Amino acid sequence: MSSEYDRVKVGKLVLKGEKHKKSKKRKKEKEHKDDKDHKKRKVQVDEDALKHGGWWQAKLTSEITGPVAIQFGENSYVKALDNGLFTLGAPHRNGEGPDPEEIFTAFPINDRKVSFKSGYGKYLKIEKDGIVTGRSEAVGSLEQWEPVFEDGKMALLSDLGFFMSIDPEDDACVALRKKVTSLEICVVRCNNPRETVVDEEPQEEKGDLYEVEKNYVKKFQKFQDKKLRINKNDIKELETAKEKGTLHEALLDRRSKMKADRYCK
């Protein structure tokens, strides 16, 4: 008989008519999981980065820091040579990142300019004849480059006013033109961690200000008579509050004047 009892799962005594209470811990865990799943659904997948081995395109000067690669064309990167010169590396297949010789370290100079150090420990410099070399031990004005963004494209401007490009004759890295052509268009790709892009705008705040107020009223009012009670005052006071950054306070104040609100009184 004892063996039969051993097979029975012993649980908490439940009286007749008494409902099982859900564990608060399990409820919180479920809410946390649902919240994480909800955020995951909003994450924007960077297809372009996936095609380049996870190296993502910098679209702001402030993003150009740490390990970077300078891309010209589809899947080719500037490559450092042991003689202090640079050339265009061989094209990579989709899903591949740059080779070690094609990886530089970017250092911000200010909010406009950056410097690049090669794997040989030398900084990229514009020479007076337009050749880009990597033989500098320290950063001066000629080792500084300004990323110029326009219409979703980028070019690297040297201190002498010439843009970096690849010479189509011998694939050497040069800076010979003061105007941007297709040869000067490049992409700086980064490999340092970046924050996941998530749509953080609350659902209640989507739409115009009338819709926003209506959404918040729906969220917080009790609907004893199934009627929405929206403040009749001019909506312009919400426009003013939004400009001042006090929209939520203004919405709360407007709701507090309505009798059916359960959180404002």
Coordinates of C-alpha atoms in Angstrom, one line a residue:
M1 CA 0.0 0.0 0.0
S2 CA 2.8 2.4 0.8
S3 CA 4.1 2.1 -2.8
E4 CA 0.7 3.1 -4.1
Y5 CA 0.8 6.2 -1.9
D6 CA 4.3 7.0 -3.1
R7 CA 2.9 7.3 -6.7
V8 CA 0.4 9.9 -5.7
K9 CA 1.6 13.5 -6.0
V10 CA 1.0 15.3 -2.8
G11 CA -0.3 18.8 -3.3
K12 CA -1.9 21.6 -1.2
L13 CA -5.3 20.8 0.3
V14 CA -8.1 22.5 -1.7
L15 CA -11.5 22.9 -0.1
K16 CA -14.7 22.4 -2.1
G17 CA -15.7 25.6 -3.9
E18 CA -12.2 27.1 -3.4
K19 CA -10.5 28.2 -6.6
H20 CA -6.9 27.5 -7.3
K21 CA -4.8 30.6 -6.9
K22 CA -2.2 31.4 -9.6
S23 CA 1.3 31.9 -8.5
K24 CA 2.3 35.5 -8.5
K25 CA 5.8 34.5 -9.4
R26 CA 4.6 32.6 -12.4
K27 CA 2.4 35.5 -13.4
K28 CA 5.3 37.9 -13.3
E29 CA 7.5 35.6 -15.2
K30 CA 4.8 35.3 -17.9
E31 CA 4.4 39.0 -18.1
H32 CA 8.2 39.5 -18.4
K33 CA 8.4 36.8 -21.2
D34 CA 5.4 38.4 -23.0
D35 CA 7.1 41.8 -22.8
K36 CA 10.4 40.4 -24.1
D37 CA 8.6 38.6 -27.0
H38 CA 6.7 41.8 -27.8
K39 CA 10.0 43.7 -28.1
K40 CA 11.6 41.0 -30.2
R41 CA 8.8 41.3 -32.7
K42 CA 9.6 45.0 -33.1
V43 CA 13.4 44.6 -33.6
Q44 CA 14.4 45.6 -37.1
V45 CA 16.7 43.0 -38.7
D46 CA 19.6 44.6 -40.5
E47 CA 19.7 42.6 -43.7
D48 CA 22.6 44.7 -45.1
A49 CA 24.8 43.9 -42.1
L50 CA 24.0 40.2 -42.5
K51 CA 25.3 40.3 -46.0
H52 CA 28.6 41.7 -44.7
G53 CA 29.3 39.3 -41.8
G54 CA 27.5 41.4 -39.2
W55 CA 29.5 44.6 -40.0
W56 CA 26.9 47.4 -40.1
Q57 CA 26.9 50.6 -42.0
A58 CA 27.7 53.8 -40.1
K59 CA 25.3 56.6 -40.9
L60 CA 26.6 59.2 -38.4
T61 CA 30.1 60.4 -37.6
S62 CA 29.6 59.5 -34.0
E63 CA 29.1 55.9 -34.9
I64 CA 32.6 55.6 -36.5
T65 CA 34.7 54.4 -33.6
G66 CA 36.5 51.1 -32.7
P67 CA 36.9 48.4 -35.3
V68 CA 35.9 49.5 -38.8
A69 CA 36.3 48.7 -42.5
I70 CA 36.2 51.1 -45.4
Q71 CA 34.2 49.6 -48.3
F72 CA 34.3 50.7 -51.9
G73 CA 32.0 48.9 -54.4
E74 CA 29.9 46.0 -53.4
N75 CA 31.9 43.8 -51.1
S76 CA 35.5 45.1 -51.3
Y77 CA 37.4 46.9 -48.6
V78 CA 40.6 49.0 -48.3
K79 CA 43.5 46.7 -47.5
A80 CA 46.7 47.7 -45.7
L81 CA 50.0 46.6 -47.3
D82 CA 53.2 46.0 -45.3
N83 CA 55.0 48.8 -47.3
G84 CA 52.6 51.5 -45.8
L85 CA 50.4 51.8 -48.8
F86 CA 46.8 50.7 -49.3
T87 CA 44.9 48.9 -52.1
L88 CA 41.4 47.5 -52.7
G89 CA 41.1 44.0 -51.4
A90 CA 39.5 41.1 -53.3
P91 CA 35.7 41.0 -53.3
H92 CA 34.0 39.0 -50.5
R93 CA 31.1 36.6 -50.8
N94 CA 27.8 37.5 -49.2
G95 CA 27.9 36.8 -45.4
E96 CA 31.6 37.4 -45.2
G97 CA 33.2 40.2 -43.2
P98 CA 36.5 42.0 -43.9
D99 CA 39.9 40.2 -43.6
P100 CA 42.3 41.2 -40.8
E101 CA 44.4 43.4 -43.1
E102 CA 41.1 45.3 -44.0
I103 CA 40.2 46.2 -40.5
F104 CA 41.2 49.6 -39.0
T105 CA 40.6 51.2 -35.7
A106 CA 38.7 54.5 -35.8
F107 CA 39.3 57.3 -33.2
P108 CA 37.0 60.3 -33.0
I109 CA 38.9 63.6 -33.2
N110 CA 35.8 65.8 -32.6
D111 CA 32.2 65.7 -33.7
R112 CA 33.2 66.1 -37.4
K113 CA 36.5 64.2 -37.9
V114 CA 38.0 60.8 -37.2
S115 CA 41.4 59.1 -37.7
F116 CA 42.1 55.6 -38.8
K117 CA 44.8 53.3 -37.6
S118 CA 45.8 50.3 -39.6
G119 CA 46.7 46.8 -38.2
Y120 CA 50.3 47.8 -38.6
G121 CA 49.8 50.5 -35.9
K122 CA 50.1 53.5 -38.4
Y123 CA 47.6 56.2 -39.1
L124 CA 46.1 56.9 -42.6
K125 CA 47.5 60.1 -44.1
I126 CA 46.9 62.1 -47.2
E127 CA 50.2 63.0 -48.9
K128 CA 50.6 66.1 -51.0
D129 CA 50.6 64.0 -54.2
G130 CA 47.2 62.5 -53.3
I131 CA 48.5 59.1 -52.3
V132 CA 47.0 57.7 -49.0
T133 CA 49.7 56.2 -46.9
G134 CA 49.8 54.5 -43.5
R135 CA 53.2 55.4 -42.0
S136 CA 52.4 58.1 -39.4
E137 CA 53.1 57.4 -35.7
A138 CA 50.8 60.2 -34.5
V139 CA 47.7 62.2 -35.6
G140 CA 48.1 65.6 -37.2
S141 CA 45.8 67.5 -39.5
L142 CA 46.8 65.3 -42.5
E143 CA 45.7 62.2 -40.6
Q144 CA 42.2 63.5 -40.0
W145 CA 39.3 62.5 -42.2
E146 CA 35.8 64.0 -42.3
P147 CA 32.9 61.7 -43.2
V148 CA 30.5 63.7 -45.4
F149 CA 27.0 62.3 -45.5
E150 CA 24.4 63.3 -48.2
D151 CA 21.3 61.5 -49.4
G152 CA 22.2 58.2 -47.6
K153 CA 25.7 58.2 -49.2
M154 CA 29.1 59.0 -47.7
A155 CA 32.6 60.1 -48.8
L156 CA 35.7 60.7 -46.7
L157 CA 37.2 64.2 -47.0
S158 CA 40.9 64.8 -46.3
D159 CA 42.4 67.9 -44.7
L160 CA 43.6 69.0 -48.1
G161 CA 40.0 69.1 -49.4
F162 CA 40.3 65.9 -51.6
F163 CA 38.0 62.9 -51.2
M164 CA 39.3 59.4 -50.7
S165 CA 38.8 57.0 -53.6
I166 CA 40.3 53.9 -55.3
D167 CA 42.4 54.5 -58.5
P168 CA 40.7 52.4 -61.2
E169 CA 44.1 52.0 -62.9
D170 CA 45.9 50.1 -60.2
D171 CA 43.4 49.8 -57.2
A172 CA 45.6 52.1 -55.1
C173 CA 43.9 54.2 -52.3
V174 CA 44.2 57.9 -53.2
A175 CA 42.5 61.2 -52.7
L176 CA 42.7 63.2 -55.9
R177 CA 39.3 64.9 -56.5
K178 CA 37.6 67.8 -54.7
K179 CA 34.2 66.7 -56.0
V180 CA 32.4 63.5 -55.2
T181 CA 31.9 61.1 -58.1
S182 CA 30.9 57.4 -58.0
L183 CA 34.5 56.6 -57.3
E184 CA 34.5 58.5 -54.0
I185 CA 31.3 56.9 -52.6
C186 CA 32.2 54.6 -49.8
V187 CA 30.8 52.9 -46.7
V188 CA 32.4 52.7 -43.3
R189 CA 31.4 49.5 -41.6
C190 CA 31.5 49.0 -37.9
N191 CA 31.8 45.9 -35.7
N192 CA 31.4 47.4 -32.2
P193 CA 28.1 46.6 -30.4
R194 CA 25.2 48.9 -31.0
E195 CA 21.9 49.2 -29.3
T196 CA 19.0 47.1 -30.7
V197 CA 16.6 49.3 -32.7
V198 CA 13.2 49.0 -31.0
D199 CA 10.0 50.9 -31.6
E200 CA 9.6 52.5 -28.1
E201 CA 6.6 54.7 -29.0
P202 CA 3.7 53.8 -26.8
Q203 CA 0.6 52.6 -28.7
E204 CA -1.5 55.3 -27.0
E205 CA 0.7 58.1 -28.5
K206 CA 0.3 57.1 -32.2
G207 CA -1.9 59.5 -34.2
D208 CA -2.8 63.2 -33.8
L209 CA -3.3 64.8 -30.4
Y210 CA -7.0 64.2 -30.5
E211 CA -6.4 60.5 -31.0
V212 CA -3.7 60.5 -28.3
E213 CA -6.1 62.0 -25.7
K214 CA -8.8 59.6 -26.8
N215 CA -6.5 56.6 -26.4
Y216 CA -5.5 57.6 -22.9
V217 CA -9.1 58.2 -21.9
K218 CA -9.9 54.7 -23.1
K219 CA -7.0 53.3 -21.1
F220 CA -7.9 54.9 -17.8
Q221 CA -11.6 55.7 -17.6
K222 CA -14.2 53.4 -16.1
F223 CA -17.0 52.8 -18.6
Q224 CA -20.0 52.5 -16.3
D225 CA -22.3 54.0 -18.9
K226 CA -20.2 53.0 -21.9
K227 CA -19.5 56.6 -22.8
L228 CA -16.2 58.3 -23.4
R229 CA -15.7 61.5 -21.4
I230 CA -13.2 63.7 -23.1
N231 CA -12.3 67.1 -22.0
K232 CA -14.0 69.8 -24.0
N233 CA -11.2 72.4 -23.7
D234 CA -9.3 73.5 -26.8
I235 CA -6.9 70.9 -28.1
K236 CA -4.3 73.7 -28.6
E237 CA -3.3 73.5 -25.0
L238 CA -2.0 70.0 -25.7
E239 CA -0.1 71.3 -28.7
T240 CA 1.6 73.9 -26.4
A241 CA 2.3 71.2 -23.8
K242 CA 3.9 68.9 -26.4
E243 CA 6.2 71.6 -27.5
K244 CA 7.2 72.2 -23.8
G245 CA 7.7 68.5 -23.2
T246 CA 4.8 68.4 -20.7
L247 CA 2.2 66.5 -22.7
H248 CA 1.6 63.7 -20.2
E249 CA 1.1 66.2 -17.4
A250 CA -1.4 68.1 -19.5
L251 CA -3.3 64.9 -20.4
L252 CA -3.4 64.0 -16.7
D253 CA -4.7 67.4 -15.8
R254 CA -7.4 67.3 -18.5
R255 CA -8.5 63.8 -17.3
S256 CA -8.5 64.9 -13.7
K257 CA -11.4 67.3 -14.5
M258 CA -13.5 64.4 -15.6
K259 CA -15.5 62.5 -13.0
A260 CA -15.1 59.0 -14.4
D261 CA -11.3 58.8 -14.3
R262 CA -10.0 56.3 -11.8
Y263 CA -6.3 57.3 -11.6
C264 CA -6.5 61.1 -11.5
K265 CA -8.6 61.6 -8.4

